[in-house]
PDB file of C-alpha atoms in Angstrom:
ATOM      1  CA  UNK A 465      13.511   1.584   0.227  1.00  0.00           C
ATOM      2  CA  UNK A 466      11.066   1.619  -2.967  1.00  0.00           C
ATOM      3  CA  UNK A 467      12.119   4.677  -4.398  1.00  0.00           C
ATOM      4  CA  UNK A 468      12.469   3.104  -7.914  1.00  0.00           C
ATOM      5  CA  UNK A 469       8.711   3.158 -10.075  1.00  0.00           C
ATOM      6  CA  UNK A 470       7.251  -0.035 -11.454  1.00  0.00           C
ATOM      7  CA  UNK A 471       5.764   0.527 -14.815  1.00  0.00           C
ATOM      8  CA  UNK A 472       3.388  -1.772 -15.216  1.00  0.00           C
ATOM      9  CA  UNK A 473       1.175  -2.407 -18.809  1.00  0.00           C
ATOM     10  CA  UNK A 474      -0.546   0.726 -18.686  1.00  0.00           C
ATOM     11  CA  UNK A 475       0.250   2.535 -15.495  1.00  0.00           C
ATOM     12  CA  UNK A 476       3.208   4.584 -14.723  1.00  0.00           C
ATOM     13  CA  UNK A 477       3.376   4.808 -10.621  1.00  0.00           C
ATOM     14  CA  UNK A 478       5.494   8.303  -9.684  1.00  0.00           C
ATOM     15  CA  UNK A 479       6.429   8.881  -6.339  1.00  0.00           C
ATOM     16  CA  UNK A 480       3.885  10.253  -3.937  1.00  0.00           C
ATOM     17  CA  UNK A 481       4.962  14.391  -3.740  1.00  0.00           C
ATOM     18  CA  UNK A 482       3.126  17.270  -2.622  1.00  0.00           C
ATOM     19  CA  UNK A 483       2.194  19.089  -5.750  1.00  0.00           C
ATOM     20  CA  UNK A 484      -0.525  15.788  -6.058  1.00  0.00           C
ATOM     21  CA  UNK A 485      -2.936  16.515  -4.064  1.00  0.00           C
ATOM     22  CA  UNK A 486      -5.077  18.833  -5.842  1.00  0.00           C
ATOM     23  CA  UNK A 487      -5.661  16.305  -9.079  1.00  0.00           C
ATOM     24  CA  UNK A 488      -5.655  13.384  -6.104  1.00  0.00           C
ATOM     25  CA  UNK A 489      -8.331  15.527  -4.601  1.00  0.00           C
ATOM     26  CA  UNK A 490     -10.203  15.413  -8.037  1.00  0.00           C
ATOM     27  CA  UNK A 491      -9.896  11.828  -8.835  1.00  0.00           C
ATOM     28  CA  UNK A 492     -11.288  11.154  -4.648  1.00  0.00           C
ATOM     29  CA  UNK A 493     -14.008  13.267  -4.899  1.00  0.00           C
ATOM     30  CA  UNK A 494     -16.809  10.148  -5.284  1.00  0.00           C
ATOM     31  CA  UNK A 495     -18.637  10.000  -1.493  1.00  0.00           C
ATOM     32  CA  UNK A 496     -18.754   6.023  -1.952  1.00  0.00           C
ATOM     33  CA  UNK A 497     -15.411   5.679  -2.625  1.00  0.00           C
ATOM     34  CA  UNK A 498     -15.213   5.460   1.277  1.00  0.00           C
ATOM     35  CA  UNK A 499     -18.130   3.457   1.658  1.00  0.00           C
ATOM     36  CA  UNK A 500     -15.691   0.755   2.447  1.00  0.00           C
ATOM     37  CA  UNK A 501     -12.520   2.348   3.682  1.00  0.00           C
ATOM     38  CA  UNK A 502     -14.661   5.128   5.692  1.00  0.00           C
ATOM     39  CA  UNK A 503     -14.431   8.579   6.423  1.00  0.00           C
ATOM     40  CA  UNK A 504     -15.498  11.896   3.104  1.00  0.00           C
ATOM     41  CA  UNK A 505     -13.255  12.978   0.814  1.00  0.00           C
ATOM     42  CA  UNK A 506     -10.602  14.858   1.492  1.00  0.00           C
ATOM     43  CA  UNK A 507     -10.146  18.430   0.055  1.00  0.00           C
ATOM     44  CA  UNK A 508      -6.842  19.142  -1.833  1.00  0.00           C
ATOM     45  CA  UNK A 509      -5.234  21.541   0.488  1.00  0.00           C
ATOM     46  CA  UNK A 510      -6.099  18.334   3.042  1.00  0.00           C
ATOM     47  CA  UNK A 511      -4.118  16.634   1.213  1.00  0.00           C
ATOM     48  CA  UNK A 512      -1.977  18.568   0.791  1.00  0.00           C
ATOM     49  CA  UNK A 513      -0.666  17.667   4.650  1.00  0.00           C
ATOM     50  CA  UNK A 514      -1.235  14.771   4.559  1.00  0.00           C
ATOM     51  CA  UNK A 515       0.705  14.020   1.375  1.00  0.00           C
ATOM     52  CA  UNK A 516       3.455  16.626   3.234  1.00  0.00           C
ATOM     53  CA  UNK A 517       3.711  14.009   6.421  1.00  0.00           C
ATOM     54  CA  UNK A 518       3.692  11.245   4.216  1.00  0.00           C
ATOM     55  CA  UNK A 519       6.756  12.625   1.638  1.00  0.00           C
ATOM     56  CA  UNK A 520       8.573  13.526   5.188  1.00  0.00           C
ATOM     57  CA  UNK A 521       8.584   9.164   5.877  1.00  0.00           C
ATOM     58  CA  UNK A 522       8.205   7.621   8.916  1.00  0.00           C
ATOM     59  CA  UNK A 523       9.447   9.042  12.183  1.00  0.00           C
ATOM     60  CA  UNK A 524      11.062   5.773  12.845  1.00  0.00           C
ATOM     61  CA  UNK A 525      13.569   4.375  12.012  1.00  0.00           C
ATOM     62  CA  UNK A 526      12.973   0.553  10.807  1.00  0.00           C
ATOM     63  CA  UNK A 527       9.453   1.741   9.008  1.00  0.00           C
ATOM     64  CA  UNK A 528       9.554   2.542   5.053  1.00  0.00           C
ATOM     65  CA  UNK A 529       5.876   4.328   4.011  1.00  0.00           C
ATOM     66  CA  UNK A 530       6.247   4.454  -0.218  1.00  0.00           C
ATOM     67  CA  UNK A 531       3.672   6.051  -1.641  1.00  0.00           C
ATOM     68  CA  UNK A 532       3.053   6.170  -5.265  1.00  0.00           C
ATOM     69  CA  UNK A 533       0.712   8.649  -7.785  1.00  0.00           C
ATOM     70  CA  UNK A 534      -0.521   5.830 -10.576  1.00  0.00           C
ATOM     71  CA  UNK A 535      -0.406   8.090 -13.802  1.00  0.00           C
ATOM     72  CA  UNK A 536      -3.268   5.776 -16.412  1.00  0.00           C
ATOM     73  CA  UNK A 537      -1.269   6.477 -19.211  1.00  0.00           C
ATOM     74  CA  UNK A 538      -3.069   6.406 -22.419  1.00  0.00           C
ATOM     75  CA  UNK A 539      -5.603   9.808 -20.087  1.00  0.00           C
ATOM     76  CA  UNK A 540      -1.806  11.054 -19.032  1.00  0.00           C
ATOM     77  CA  UNK A 541      -3.546  11.266 -15.713  1.00  0.00           C
ATOM     78  CA  UNK A 542      -4.342  10.598 -12.384  1.00  0.00           C
ATOM     79  CA  UNK A 543      -5.851   6.845 -11.500  1.00  0.00           C
ATOM     80  CA  UNK A 544      -5.402   6.561  -8.305  1.00  0.00           C
ATOM     81  CA  UNK A 545      -2.409   5.277  -5.656  1.00  0.00           C
ATOM     82  CA  UNK A 546      -0.658   2.193  -4.314  1.00  0.00           C
ATOM     83  CA  UNK A 547       1.356   2.639  -1.030  1.00  0.00           C
ATOM     84  CA  UNK A 548       3.286  -0.079   1.270  1.00  0.00           C
ATOM     85  CA  UNK A 549       4.017   0.604   4.888  1.00  0.00           C
ATOM     86  CA  UNK A 550       7.506  -1.585   5.111  1.00  0.00           C
ATOM     87  CA  UNK A 551       8.642  -2.378   9.212  1.00  0.00           C
ATOM     88  CA  UNK A 552      12.409  -4.637   9.777  1.00  0.00           C
ATOM     89  CA  UNK A 553      11.102  -5.994  13.346  1.00  0.00           C
ATOM     90  CA  UNK A 554      12.531  -9.066  15.440  1.00  0.00           C
ATOM     91  CA  UNK A 555      11.678 -12.286  13.697  1.00  0.00           C
ATOM     92  CA  UNK A 556      13.335 -14.692  17.017  1.00  0.00           C
ATOM     93  CA  UNK A 557      11.360 -13.616  19.664  1.00  0.00           C
ATOM     94  CA  UNK A 558      12.794 -12.760  23.597  1.00  0.00           C
ATOM     95  CA  UNK A 559      11.568 -16.459  24.750  1.00  0.00           C
ATOM     96  CA  UNK A 560      12.954 -18.192  20.981  1.00  0.00           C
ATOM     97  CA  UNK A 561      16.113 -16.603  22.040  1.00  0.00           C
ATOM     98  CA  UNK A 562      16.656 -14.841  25.350  1.00  0.00           C
ATOM     99  CA  UNK A 563      19.890 -14.520  25.570  1.00  0.00           C
ATOM    100  CA  UNK A 564      20.203 -12.724  22.383  1.00  0.00           C
ATOM    101  CA  UNK A 565      19.891  -8.756  21.603  1.00  0.00           C
ATOM    102  CA  UNK A 566      17.903  -6.968  19.240  1.00  0.00           C
ATOM    103  CA  UNK A 567      20.008  -6.537  17.053  1.00  0.00           C
ATOM    104  CA  UNK A 568      20.959  -9.908  17.011  1.00  0.00           C
ATOM    105  CA  UNK A 569      18.170 -11.726  16.455  1.00  0.00           C
ATOM    106  CA  UNK A 570      16.788 -12.229  13.023  1.00  0.00           C
ATOM    107  CA  UNK A 571      14.860  -9.046  10.955  1.00  0.00           C
ATOM    108  CA  UNK A 572      12.234 -10.528   9.530  1.00  0.00           C
ATOM    109  CA  UNK A 573      10.341  -7.857   6.724  1.00  0.00           C
ATOM    110  CA  UNK A 574       6.329  -6.849   7.021  1.00  0.00           C
ATOM    111  CA  UNK A 575       5.067  -4.483   4.310  1.00  0.00           C
ATOM    112  CA  UNK A 576       1.662  -3.667   5.378  1.00  0.00           C
ATOM    113  CA  UNK A 577      -0.137  -3.044   1.170  1.00  0.00           C
ATOM    114  CA  UNK A 578      -3.098  -0.602  -0.367  1.00  0.00           C
ATOM    115  CA  UNK A 579      -4.939   0.825  -3.006  1.00  0.00           C
ATOM    116  CA  UNK A 580      -7.081   3.114  -4.323  1.00  0.00           C
ATOM    117  CA  UNK A 581      -8.424   4.247  -8.083  1.00  0.00           C
ATOM    118  CA  UNK A 582     -10.889   6.719  -7.974  1.00  0.00           C
ATOM    119  CA  UNK A 583     -14.441   4.858  -8.864  1.00  0.00           C
ATOM    120  CA  UNK A 584     -14.434   7.116 -12.825  1.00  0.00           C
ATOM    121  CA  UNK A 585     -11.878   4.336 -13.846  1.00  0.00           C
ATOM    122  CA  UNK A 586     -12.580   1.441 -11.478  1.00  0.00           C
ATOM    123  CA  UNK A 587     -13.855  -1.877 -12.728  1.00  0.00           C
ATOM    124  CA  UNK A 588     -11.276  -2.297 -15.342  1.00  0.00           C
ATOM    125  CA  UNK A 589      -8.424  -4.255 -13.661  1.00  0.00           C
ATOM    126  CA  UNK A 590      -5.991  -0.897 -12.835  1.00  0.00           C
ATOM    127  CA  UNK A 591      -6.644  -1.594  -8.757  1.00  0.00           C
ATOM    128  CA  UNK A 592      -5.324  -5.477  -9.711  1.00  0.00           C
ATOM    129  CA  UNK A 593      -2.069  -4.263 -12.188  1.00  0.00           C
ATOM    130  CA  UNK A 594      -0.631  -2.284  -9.764  1.00  0.00           C
ATOM    131  CA  UNK A 595      -0.825  -3.981  -6.834  1.00  0.00           C
ATOM    132  CA  UNK A 596       0.970  -6.856  -8.448  1.00  0.00           C
ATOM    133  CA  UNK A 597       2.958  -4.488  -9.140  1.00  0.00           C
ATOM    134  CA  UNK A 598       3.421  -3.277  -5.640  1.00  0.00           C
ATOM    135  CA  UNK A 599       3.833  -6.815  -4.723  1.00  0.00           C
ATOM    136  CA  UNK A 600       6.332  -8.252  -7.427  1.00  0.00           C
ATOM    137  CA  UNK A 601       8.762  -4.651  -6.190  1.00  0.00           C
ATOM    138  CA  UNK A 602       8.227  -5.663  -2.581  1.00  0.00           C
ATOM    139  CA  UNK A 603       9.059  -9.901  -3.459  1.00  0.00           C
ATOM    140  CA  UNK A 604      13.306  -7.893  -5.144  1.00  0.00           C
ATOM    141  CA  UNK A 605      12.860  -6.001  -1.699  1.00  0.00           C
ATOM    142  CA  UNK A 606      13.669  -8.178   0.689  1.00  0.00           C
ATOM    143  CA  UNK A 607      10.173  -8.083   1.311  1.00  0.00           C
ATOM    144  CA  UNK A 608       9.431 -11.693   3.642  1.00  0.00           C
ATOM    145  CA  UNK A 609       5.022 -10.886   4.072  1.00  0.00           C
ATOM    146  CA  UNK A 610       2.963  -8.896   2.342  1.00  0.00           C
ATOM    147  CA  UNK A 611      -0.092  -7.656   4.271  1.00  0.00           C
ATOM    148  CA  UNK A 612      -3.828  -6.074   3.800  1.00  0.00           C
ATOM    149  CA  UNK A 613      -6.926  -5.012   5.714  1.00  0.00           C
ATOM    150  CA  UNK A 614      -9.951  -5.502   3.760  1.00  0.00           C
ATOM    151  CA  UNK A 615     -13.453  -5.357   4.940  1.00  0.00           C
ATOM    152  CA  UNK A 616     -15.218  -8.596   4.747  1.00  0.00           C
ATOM    153  CA  UNK A 617     -17.998  -6.799   2.241  1.00  0.00           C
ATOM    154  CA  UNK A 618     -15.036  -5.594  -0.098  1.00  0.00           C
ATOM    155  CA  UNK A 619     -15.258  -7.900  -2.806  1.00  0.00           C
ATOM    156  CA  UNK A 620     -13.922  -5.617  -5.800  1.00  0.00           C
ATOM    157  CA  UNK A 621     -10.880  -4.992  -3.185  1.00  0.00           C
ATOM    158  CA  UNK A 622     -10.619  -8.946  -1.942  1.00  0.00           C
ATOM    159  CA  UNK A 623     -10.308 -10.060  -5.259  1.00  0.00           C
ATOM    160  CA  UNK A 624      -7.414  -7.471  -6.146  1.00  0.00           C
ATOM    161  CA  UNK A 625      -5.823  -9.211  -2.962  1.00  0.00           C
ATOM    162  CA  UNK A 626      -6.575 -12.582  -4.003  1.00  0.00           C
ATOM    163  CA  UNK A 627      -5.111 -11.231  -8.053  1.00  0.00           C
ATOM    164  CA  UNK A 628      -1.555 -10.393  -6.470  1.00  0.00           C
ATOM    165  CA  UNK A 629      -1.247 -13.609  -4.514  1.00  0.00           C
ATOM    166  CA  UNK A 630      -2.290 -12.852  -1.295  1.00  0.00           C
ATOM    167  CA  UNK A 631      -5.316 -14.700   0.726  1.00  0.00           C
ATOM    168  CA  UNK A 632      -7.386 -14.168   3.818  1.00  0.00           C
ATOM    169  CA  UNK A 633      -6.410 -15.666   7.235  1.00  0.00           C
ATOM    170  CA  UNK A 634      -9.465 -15.608   8.824  1.00  0.00           C
ATOM    171  CA  UNK A 635      -7.530 -13.250  11.529  1.00  0.00           C
ATOM    172  CA  UNK A 636     -10.126  -9.865  11.709  1.00  0.00           C
ATOM    173  CA  UNK A 637      -7.914  -6.773  13.278  1.00  0.00           C
ATOM    174  CA  UNK A 638     -10.405  -3.584  13.438  1.00  0.00           C
ATOM    175  CA  UNK A 639     -13.711  -5.164  11.412  1.00  0.00           C
ATOM    176  CA  UNK A 640     -10.890  -5.867   8.202  1.00  0.00           C
ATOM    177  CA  UNK A 641     -10.076  -9.291   7.622  1.00  0.00           C
ATOM    178  CA  UNK A 642      -6.374  -9.658   7.377  1.00  0.00           C
ATOM    179  CA  UNK A 643      -4.667 -11.240   4.179  1.00  0.00           C
ATOM    180  CA  UNK A 644      -1.426 -12.140   3.922  1.00  0.00           C
ATOM    181  CA  UNK A 645       1.587 -13.576   0.776  1.00  0.00           C
ATOM    182  CA  UNK A 646       4.299 -15.458   2.195  1.00  0.00           C
ATOM    183  CA  UNK A 647       7.271 -14.506  -0.122  1.00  0.00           C
ATOM    184  CA  UNK A 648      10.151 -17.162  -0.157  1.00  0.00           C
ATOM    185  CA  UNK A 649      12.894 -15.662   2.320  1.00  0.00           C
TER     186      UNK A 649
END
């Protein structure tokens, strides 16, 4: 799913590789970056371990982990990431079609998306550019619903979601508002 990077005006999204960990550790090193997402900066070694798991892929055959690092073309340096966790799930429930097997129920593909841009490059519209490109790519891959979860006070990330076409649902999950975009099916 989504193996092709989606080039934008300023960014070259590159499929994640373990080798990106060293440069990305620098991009993600500012503790202020974790104000809304929680945690602390990861070392290059910790990112290598995490990236190795992501690159290996989901153990669930119905789930694809799609992550790209964002290379700012003008500078030739990494600036952040975009990712989509794409899952196929039965659209009809057992109550709606009790006689149907799971395989016989129509499938609805849902993508949970996220983005992060290092603090030194924020405020330039890079996350918006990358999120729009990601949603556009998902639209072309039979994804029916795009979801993002954003902390209520994270106004910058909410602006990115809104610019990418998502809208807040009012649903809270672990203190985050679920944002949603239903794509034409």
